[in-house]
Coordinates of C-alpha atoms in Angstrom, one line a residue:
M175 CA -11.3 1.8 14.2
V176 CA -7.7 1.3 13.1
Y177 CA -6.7 2.3 9.5
T178 CA -3.7 2.8 7.4
A179 CA -3.5 5.4 4.6
L180 CA -1.2 4.5 1.8
L181 CA -0.2 7.5 -0.2
R182 CA 0.6 7.0 -3.9
G183 CA 3.7 8.5 -5.4
I184 CA 5.2 10.7 -2.7
N185 CA 8.9 11.2 -2.1
V186 CA 9.8 9.2 -5.2
G187 CA 12.7 10.4 -7.3
G188 CA 12.6 13.9 -5.7
N189 CA 9.0 14.4 -6.7
N190 CA 6.0 15.2 -4.5
K191 CA 8.1 15.9 -1.5
V192 CA 6.1 15.4 1.7
D193 CA 7.6 15.9 5.2
M194 CA 6.2 13.2 7.5
K195 CA 6.0 15.5 10.6
I196 CA 3.9 18.0 8.7
L197 CA 1.8 15.1 7.2
K198 CA 1.2 13.7 10.7
K199 CA 0.0 17.2 11.8
S200 CA -2.3 17.6 8.8
F201 CA -3.9 14.2 9.5
E202 CA -4.5 15.2 13.1
L203 CA -6.0 18.5 12.0
A204 CA -8.3 16.5 9.7
G205 CA -9.6 14.6 12.7
M206 CA -7.5 11.5 12.7
K207 CA -6.3 10.2 16.1
N208 CA -3.2 8.3 17.3
V209 CA -1.4 9.1 14.0
V210 CA 1.9 7.3 13.3
T211 CA 3.9 7.6 10.2
Y212 CA 6.2 4.9 8.9
I213 CA 9.1 5.7 6.6
N214 CA 9.0 8.4 3.9
S215 CA 7.0 6.5 1.3
G216 CA 3.6 7.6 2.7
N217 CA 2.4 5.0 5.2
I218 CA 0.2 6.4 8.0
I219 CA -1.5 4.4 10.7
F220 CA -4.3 6.1 12.6
T221 CA -7.7 5.7 14.3
T222 CA -11.0 7.3 13.6
S223 CA -14.7 6.5 13.7
G224 CA -17.8 7.6 12.0
H225 CA -16.5 7.7 8.5
S226 CA -16.4 5.2 5.6
K227 CA -13.0 4.4 4.0
H228 CA -14.1 6.4 1.0
D229 CA -14.9 9.4 3.1
I230 CA -11.6 9.1 5.0
A231 CA -9.7 9.0 1.7
Q232 CA -11.4 12.2 0.5
I233 CA -10.8 14.0 3.8
L234 CA -7.1 13.0 3.7
E235 CA -6.6 13.9 0.0
E236 CA -8.1 17.3 0.7
A237 CA -5.8 17.7 3.8
I238 CA -2.8 16.9 1.7
L239 CA -3.9 19.3 -1.1
N240 CA -4.4 22.1 1.5
T241 CA -1.1 21.4 3.3
F242 CA 1.3 20.6 0.5
G243 CA -0.5 21.7 -2.7
L244 CA -0.3 18.2 -4.0
Q245 CA -3.1 16.0 -5.5
I246 CA -2.1 12.7 -4.0
K247 CA -4.3 9.5 -4.2
V248 CA -4.8 8.0 -0.8
L249 CA -5.8 4.3 -0.3
V250 CA -7.4 3.6 3.1
L251 CA -7.4 0.1 4.5
S252 CA -8.9 -1.0 7.7
L253 CA -7.2 -3.5 10.0
E254 CA -9.7 -6.1 8.7
D255 CA -8.6 -5.4 5.2
M256 CA -5.0 -5.7 6.1
K257 CA -5.7 -9.0 8.0
K258 CA -7.0 -10.5 4.7
V259 CA -3.9 -9.5 2.8
M260 CA -1.6 -10.8 5.6
S261 CA -3.4 -14.1 5.8
S262 CA -2.6 -14.7 2.1
L263 CA 1.0 -13.6 2.4
P264 CA 3.4 -16.6 2.6
E265 CA 5.7 -16.4 5.6
S266 CA 8.6 -17.5 3.5
W267 CA 8.4 -14.4 1.2
T268 CA 11.1 -11.9 1.9
N269 CA 12.6 -8.8 0.4
D270 CA 16.4 -9.3 0.7
D271 CA 19.4 -10.2 -1.4
K272 CA 17.8 -13.4 -2.6
M273 CA 14.1 -12.6 -3.2
R274 CA 12.0 -9.6 -4.0
S275 CA 8.4 -9.6 -2.8
D276 CA 5.9 -6.8 -3.3
I277 CA 2.3 -6.1 -2.3
L278 CA 0.4 -4.2 -5.0
F279 CA -2.5 -2.7 -3.0
L280 CA -5.5 -2.1 -5.3
W281 CA -8.1 0.7 -5.5
E282 CA -11.7 -0.5 -5.3
D283 CA -12.2 -0.2 -9.1
I284 CA -9.8 -3.1 -9.8
N285 CA -10.1 -5.0 -6.5
D286 CA -11.2 -8.3 -7.9
E287 CA -9.5 -11.6 -8.7
S288 CA -10.1 -11.0 -12.4
V289 CA -7.4 -8.3 -12.2
L290 CA -4.9 -11.2 -12.6
D291 CA -6.3 -11.7 -16.2
K292 CA -5.0 -8.2 -17.0
L293 CA -1.5 -9.0 -16.0
R294 CA 1.1 -10.7 -18.1
F295 CA 3.5 -12.6 -15.9
K296 CA 5.9 -15.4 -16.2
P297 CA 4.8 -18.3 -13.8
E298 CA 8.1 -20.1 -14.4
I299 CA 10.1 -17.3 -12.7
E300 CA 7.5 -15.2 -10.7
T301 CA 4.7 -16.0 -8.3
V302 CA 1.6 -13.8 -8.6
K303 CA -1.4 -14.2 -6.3
Y304 CA -4.6 -12.3 -5.7
A305 CA -5.6 -11.6 -2.1
P306 CA -8.7 -9.4 -1.3
G307 CA -7.4 -5.9 -1.8
A308 CA -4.0 -6.7 -3.2
I309 CA -1.8 -8.6 -5.7
L310 CA 1.1 -10.5 -4.1
W311 CA 4.2 -10.8 -6.2
A312 CA 7.5 -12.6 -5.6
I313 CA 10.5 -13.3 -7.7
D314 CA 14.1 -14.4 -7.1
K315 CA 16.4 -11.4 -7.2
I316 CA 18.4 -12.9 -10.0
N317 CA 15.3 -12.8 -12.3
V318 CA 13.9 -9.4 -11.4
T319 CA 14.9 -7.8 -14.7
K320 CA 13.3 -10.7 -16.6
G321 CA 10.1 -10.5 -14.6
S322 CA 7.0 -8.9 -16.1
M323 CA 5.8 -6.8 -13.2
T324 CA 8.4 -4.1 -13.9
K325 CA 6.6 -3.6 -17.3
L326 CA 3.5 -2.7 -15.3
I327 CA 4.9 0.8 -14.6
G328 CA 3.2 3.5 -16.7
T329 CA 0.1 1.4 -17.6
K330 CA -3.5 2.4 -16.7
L331 CA -3.6 -0.5 -14.3
Y332 CA -0.5 0.7 -12.5
Q333 CA -2.3 4.0 -11.8
Q334 CA -4.9 2.1 -9.8
M335 CA -2.5 0.6 -7.3
T336 CA 0.2 1.5 -4.8
I337 CA 3.1 -0.8 -4.0
R338 CA 4.9 -1.7 -0.8
N339 CA 7.6 -4.3 -0.3
V340 CA 6.8 -7.2 2.0
N341 CA 9.0 -5.8 4.8
T342 CA 7.1 -2.5 4.8
T343 CA 3.8 -4.3 4.6
R344 CA 4.6 -6.4 7.6
K345 CA 5.7 -3.4 9.6
I346 CA 2.5 -1.5 8.7
Y347 CA 0.5 -4.5 9.9
E348 CA 2.5 -4.6 13.1
L349 CA 1.9 -0.9 13.8
M350 CA -1.8 -1.4 13.1
L351 CA -2.0 -4.3 15.6
A352 CA -0.2 -2.1 18.1
A353 CA -2.7 0.7 17.5
E354 CA -5.6 -1.7 18.1
N355 CA -4.1 -2.9 21.4
N356 CA -3.6 0.7 22.5
S357 CA -7.1 1.9 21.7

């Protein structure tokens, strides 16, 4: 099966530095196949079989700890999980000079539509939607500093998610589809 591992909090602000070539090798040594990394923010596409997503996350977290000495949370999504997110993502959403669109991928503990009740957002300037496995967020660039999602940083809820912009999310999905076609 095709999966992506989304690593939380690596290579941000000079902290938790992880070299992607070494990370790829550590995933391979942990038994993952067809490993591809995408940009330095911790996006890894791979194939494996015989393990649950929970088990894969544990295997990879241990591999990262052994290789880099870092305790990094890993969120594992199957291609089916990603298809659910992508089917809810409006085509018109962009991440450019006019709009900012982010996907907040959720750990299992908070992966429920009721997570929206825990967010304080401003519907007049930002769009927030739940999709199975994620919260989709978009705002006009001119309003980003007025938006409420930036206030999420540092909260307990924030610790249970990892965020990718819409462009990165679409590329990860594209790489997952390519991995499926090559397997």
